[in-house]
Tab-separated table of C-alpha atoms and ligand atoms in Angstrom:
chain	number	residue	atom	x	y	z
K	1370	MET	CA	-2.951	8.423	-7.818
K	1371	GLN	CA	-0.039	5.723	-7.456
K	1372	LEU	CA	-0.866	2.463	-6.319
K	1373	PHE	CA	1.099	0.075	-4.189
K	1374	LEU	CA	0.771	-3.784	-4.114
K	1375	ASP	CA	-0.199	-5.088	-0.100
K	1376	THR	CA	1.550	-8.435	-0.096
K	1377	ALA	CA	4.757	-9.984	0.828
K	1378	ASN	CA	4.253	-12.551	-2.098
K	1379	LEU	CA	6.424	-12.619	-4.736
K	1380	SER	CA	4.904	-14.034	-7.366
K	1381	GLU	CA	2.020	-11.562	-6.763
K	1382	ILE	CA	4.460	-8.811	-7.112
K	1383	GLU	CA	6.103	-10.108	-10.362
K	1384	GLU	CA	3.194	-10.263	-11.860
K	1385	ALA	CA	1.539	-6.917	-11.105
K	1386	ALA	CA	4.442	-5.321	-11.521
K	1387	SER	CA	4.350	-7.104	-15.357
K	1388	TRP	CA	1.478	-4.865	-15.837
K	1389	GLY	CA	3.334	-1.738	-14.906
K	1390	VAL	CA	1.088	-0.501	-12.638
K	1391	ILE	CA	2.271	-0.944	-8.981
K	1392	SER	CA	4.927	1.792	-8.282
K	1393	GLY	CA	5.813	0.476	-4.670
K	1394	VAL	CA	5.012	-2.353	-2.067
K	1395	THR	CA	3.903	-2.454	1.381
K	1396	THR	CA	4.637	-5.276	3.527
K	1397	ASN	CA	3.331	-6.162	7.479
K	1398	PRO	CA	3.872	-9.002	9.888
K	1399	THR	CA	0.598	-10.619	8.869
K	1400	LEU	CA	1.645	-10.930	5.220
K	1401	VAL	CA	5.105	-11.540	6.121
K	1402	ALA	CA	3.901	-15.119	8.330
K	1403	LYS	CA	1.906	-16.096	5.224
K	1404	GLU	CA	5.122	-16.700	3.250
K	1405	LYS	CA	6.515	-19.954	5.074
K	1406	GLY	CA	10.405	-20.545	5.270
K	1407	MET	CA	11.269	-17.262	3.661
K	1408	GLU	CA	13.469	-15.016	6.167
K	1409	PHE	CA	12.420	-11.802	6.645
K	1410	SER	CA	15.881	-9.996	5.817
K	1411	ALA	CA	15.900	-12.168	2.568
K	1412	LEU	CA	12.192	-11.121	1.430
K	1413	VAL	CA	12.510	-7.883	1.720
K	1414	GLN	CA	15.612	-7.673	-0.258
K	1415	LYS	CA	13.603	-10.291	-2.930
K	1416	ILE	CA	11.198	-7.468	-3.191
K	1417	THR	CA	13.020	-4.714	-3.322
K	1418	ALA	CA	14.991	-6.207	-6.110
K	1419	LEU	CA	11.327	-6.755	-7.801
K	1420	VAL	CA	10.207	-3.013	-7.498
K	1421	ASP	CA	11.975	0.082	-7.940
K	1422	GLY	CA	9.641	1.980	-5.998
K	1423	PRO	CA	9.183	2.027	-2.088
K	1424	VAL	CA	9.099	-0.832	-0.507
K	1425	SER	CA	7.812	-0.780	3.293
K	1426	ALA	CA	9.506	-3.235	5.948
K	1427	GLU	CA	7.699	-3.182	9.383
K	1428	VAL	CA	9.615	-2.803	12.809
K	1429	ILE	CA	8.220	-5.451	15.330
K	1430	ALA	CA	9.776	-3.912	18.473
K	1431	ILE	CA	7.605	-1.404	20.470
K	1432	ASP	CA	9.930	0.693	22.415
K	1433	ALA	CA	11.619	3.643	20.302
K	1434	ALA	CA	15.333	2.564	20.687
K	1435	GLY	CA	14.414	-0.776	19.557
K	1436	MET	CA	12.419	0.604	16.430
K	1437	VAL	CA	15.389	2.266	15.661
K	1438	LYS	CA	17.715	-0.431	15.792
K	1439	GLU	CA	15.678	-2.714	13.850
K	1440	ALA	CA	14.983	0.366	11.448
K	1441	ARG	CA	19.009	1.275	10.744
K	1442	THR	CA	19.140	-2.624	9.850
K	1443	LEU	CA	16.357	-2.906	7.549
K	1444	ALA	CA	17.260	0.317	5.748
K	1445	ALA	CA	20.665	-0.721	5.026
K	1446	LEU	CA	19.189	-3.638	3.001
K	1447	ALA	CA	18.494	-1.551	-0.072
K	1448	LYS	CA	17.765	1.872	-0.715
K	1449	ASN	CA	13.882	1.821	-1.856
K	1450	VAL	CA	13.382	0.495	1.730
K	1451	VAL	CA	10.658	2.133	3.856
K	1452	ILE	CA	10.401	1.888	7.452
K	1453	LYS	CA	6.435	0.763	8.639
K	1454	ILE	CA	6.467	1.847	12.194
K	1455	PRO	CA	3.180	1.751	14.224
K	1456	MET	CA	1.161	4.594	15.355
K	1457	GLY	CA	1.777	5.825	19.118
K	1458	THR	CA	4.443	7.818	20.993
K	1459	GLU	CA	7.117	5.145	20.901
K	1460	GLY	CA	6.812	5.582	17.602
K	1461	LEU	CA	6.634	8.887	17.151
K	1462	GLN	CA	10.298	9.256	18.451
K	1463	ALA	CA	11.640	6.663	16.339
K	1464	VAL	CA	10.256	8.533	13.199
K	1465	LYS	CA	12.042	11.492	14.756
K	1466	VAL	CA	14.791	10.157	14.989
K	1467	LEU	CA	15.214	8.134	11.317
K	1468	SER	CA	13.712	11.390	9.704
K	1469	SER	CA	16.772	13.479	10.755
K	1470	GLU	CA	18.835	10.516	9.100
K	1471	ASN	CA	16.906	10.749	6.439
K	1472	ILE	CA	15.486	7.199	6.677
K	1473	ALA	CA	12.354	6.790	5.466
K	1474	THR	CA	8.975	5.872	7.328
K	1475	ASN	CA	5.472	5.011	6.737
K	1476	VAL	CA	3.523	5.009	10.141
K	1477	THR	CA	0.886	2.412	10.017
K	1478	LEU	CA	-2.011	1.320	11.937
K	1479	VAL	CA	-3.575	5.159	11.504
K	1480	PHE	CA	-7.242	5.690	12.533
K	1481	SER	CA	-7.598	9.257	13.137
K	1482	PRO	CA	-6.492	12.372	11.447
K	1483	GLN	CA	-5.475	13.454	14.355
K	1484	GLN	CA	-2.759	10.238	14.963
K	1485	GLY	CA	-2.096	11.131	10.982
K	1486	LEU	CA	-1.293	14.719	11.931
K	1487	LEU	CA	1.166	13.979	15.052
K	1488	ALA	CA	3.234	11.282	12.451
K	1489	ALA	CA	3.579	14.093	9.875
K	1490	LEU	CA	4.531	16.228	12.502
K	1491	ALA	CA	6.983	14.161	13.837
K	1492	GLY	CA	8.807	13.791	10.190
K	1493	ALA	CA	6.888	10.767	8.712
K	1494	THR	CA	7.249	10.241	4.632
K	1495	TYR	CA	3.843	8.363	4.698
K	1496	VAL	CA	1.050	7.956	6.675
K	1497	SER	CA	-1.386	4.661	6.355
K	1498	PRO	CA	-4.959	5.334	7.737
K	1499	PHE	CA	-6.462	1.851	8.107
K	1500	ALA	CA	-9.968	2.545	5.855
K	1501	GLY	CA	-11.074	-1.032	5.819
K	1502	ARG	CA	-10.504	-1.948	9.135
K	1503	LEU	CA	-12.508	1.367	10.290
K	1504	ASP	CA	-15.561	0.535	7.866
K	1505	ASP	CA	-15.434	-3.000	10.092
K	1506	ILE	CA	-16.410	-1.136	13.067
K	1507	GLY	CA	-18.868	1.152	11.578
K	1508	HIS	CA	-16.723	4.160	10.805
K	1509	ASP	CA	-16.670	5.813	7.673
K	1510	GLY	CA	-12.492	5.038	6.532
K	1511	LEU	CA	-12.462	7.002	3.772
K	1512	ASP	CA	-13.076	10.005	5.607
K	1513	VAL	CA	-9.904	9.531	7.625
K	1514	VAL	CA	-7.934	9.490	3.912
K	1515	ALA	CA	-9.934	12.276	2.906
K	1516	ASP	CA	-8.953	14.553	5.826
K	1517	LEU	CA	-5.416	13.669	5.885
K	1518	VAL	CA	-5.101	14.840	2.483
K	1519	GLU	CA	-7.048	18.086	3.083
K	1520	ILE	CA	-4.675	18.956	5.865
K	1521	PHE	CA	-1.452	18.460	4.449
K	1522	GLU	CA	-2.606	20.216	1.451
K	1523	SER	CA	-3.775	23.292	3.447
K	1524	TYR	CA	-0.784	23.540	5.590
K	1525	GLY	CA	1.822	22.788	2.506
K	1526	MET	CA	2.998	19.253	4.755
K	1527	ASP	CA	4.890	16.682	2.126
K	1528	THR	CA	3.640	13.562	4.388
K	1529	GLN	CA	1.876	11.479	1.546
K	1530	VAL	CA	-1.179	9.375	2.444
K	1531	ILE	CA	-1.169	5.862	2.067
K	1532	ALA	CA	-4.775	4.839	1.767
K	1533	ALA	CA	-4.457	1.507	3.533
K	1534	SER	CA	-6.443	-1.666	4.567
K	1535	ILE	CA	-8.341	-1.673	1.296
K	1536	ARG	CA	-10.880	-4.284	0.673
K	1537	HIS	CA	-12.543	-3.733	-2.606
K	1538	PRO	CA	-11.875	-1.565	-6.024
K	1539	LEU	CA	-14.722	1.034	-4.653
K	1540	HIS	CA	-12.275	1.549	-1.981
K	1541	VAL	CA	-9.873	2.589	-4.603
K	1542	LEU	CA	-12.200	4.684	-6.166
K	1543	GLU	CA	-13.076	6.557	-3.041
K	1544	SER	CA	-9.446	6.717	-2.127
K	1545	ALA	CA	-8.609	8.557	-5.586
K	1546	ARG	CA	-11.425	10.913	-5.229
K	1547	ALA	CA	-10.570	12.037	-1.924
K	1548	GLY	CA	-7.260	12.852	-3.381
K	1549	ALA	CA	-5.034	9.706	-1.671
K	1550	HIS	CA	-1.264	10.214	-2.561
K	1551	ILE	CA	-1.533	6.499	-2.885
K	1552	ALA	CA	-3.682	3.340	-2.121
K	1553	THR	CA	-2.258	-0.187	-1.237
K	1554	VAL	CA	-4.259	-2.672	-2.292
K	1555	PRO	CA	-3.763	-6.083	-2.285
K	1556	PHE	CA	-3.364	-8.453	-5.603
K	1557	GLY	CA	-7.028	-9.728	-5.588
K	1558	VAL	CA	-8.459	-6.262	-5.513
K	1559	LEU	CA	-6.005	-4.905	-8.266
K	1560	LYS	CA	-6.826	-8.072	-10.438
K	1561	ARG	CA	-10.386	-7.162	-9.696
K	1562	MET	CA	-9.563	-3.383	-10.928
K	1563	ALA	CA	-8.725	-5.105	-14.170
K	1564	ASP	CA	-11.877	-6.967	-15.399
K	1565	HIS	CA	-15.405	-5.939	-16.157
K	1566	PRO	CA	-17.867	-8.566	-17.148
K	1567	LEU	CA	-18.856	-6.307	-20.439
K	1568	THR	CA	-15.218	-6.353	-21.732
K	1569	GLU	CA	-14.799	-9.847	-21.198
K	1570	GLN	CA	-18.445	-10.166	-23.353
K	1571	GLY	CA	-16.947	-7.975	-25.457
K	1572	ILE	CA	-13.739	-9.724	-26.108
K	1573	GLN	CA	-15.474	-12.725	-26.530
K	1574	ARG	CA	-18.383	-11.685	-29.152
K	1575	PHE	CA	-15.215	-9.687	-31.407
K	1576	LEU	CA	-13.644	-13.341	-31.571
K	1577	ALA	CA	-16.862	-14.843	-32.551
K	1578	ASP	CA	-17.719	-12.428	-35.350
K	1579	TRP	CA	-13.928	-12.407	-36.423
K	1580	GLU	CA	-14.249	-15.979	-36.642
K	1581	SER	CA	-17.647	-15.907	-38.812
K	1582	ILE	CA	-15.716	-13.937	-41.594
K	1583	GLN	CA	-12.787	-16.339	-41.702
K	1584	THR	CA	-15.642	-19.456	-41.942
K	1585	LYS	CA	-17.402	-17.741	-44.654
K	1586	GLY	CA	-14.008	-16.200	-46.537
C	2465	LIG	O1	-0.279	-3.205	4.963
C	2465	LIG	C1	-1.990	-2.678	5.681
C	2465	LIG	C2	-3.073	-3.152	5.431
C	2465	LIG	O2	-2.804	-2.305	4.660
C	2465	LIG	C3	-3.659	-3.903	6.395
C	2465	LIG	O3	-4.789	-4.103	5.578
C	2465	LIG	O4	-6.713	-5.861	5.357
C	2465	LIG	O5	-5.433	-6.394	7.144
C	2465	LIG	O6	-6.896	-4.789	7.211
C	2465	LIG	P1	-5.901	-5.168	6.554
């Protein structure tokens, strides 16, 4: 399993990359809007320079032709750009065209296994089921992740499942158990995955015991 960082913040990406645990980055218009003053193409280029792996950048157009046009421009920015395309019939058309041009795509805003299946059939490289947003409305978001993993494996489909809209470390564990190829996690969640009160307590005890020997000696 791989972890991607779900952010457009350069400091967070730099920090997480230095820990050696992230294999890619996903962004969306909401995350990009938080990075005020940064022009979108310039921001995408900076992110692609910080990580070797796939960097998802989302199109804004809602018609297939517009999505394809934007996608070609974004894909030309760096070799590791993946085009994030919103789910829907226009999005499927765009994915079909981009797939024939060997431009990698990540179909986003997937909330059902049926949507994910269509995206894969259209040629998506990745599909992103939004676990947290489904949980928010009383559905089990991880069920969609697990269903898609099972369907793609059953039929030998190459599309990879990115568990997205991850809200807490347990979502990451559940995604791993469900067999998700990737979970894309906000920086805060990644940080909390590294922390444990017993680890901190243990370090403090080791330090105190070590210090007591130094004093006696
Ligand atoms: O990048 C897409 C997804 O991870 C968004 O998450 O928390 O806005 O539902 P959230």
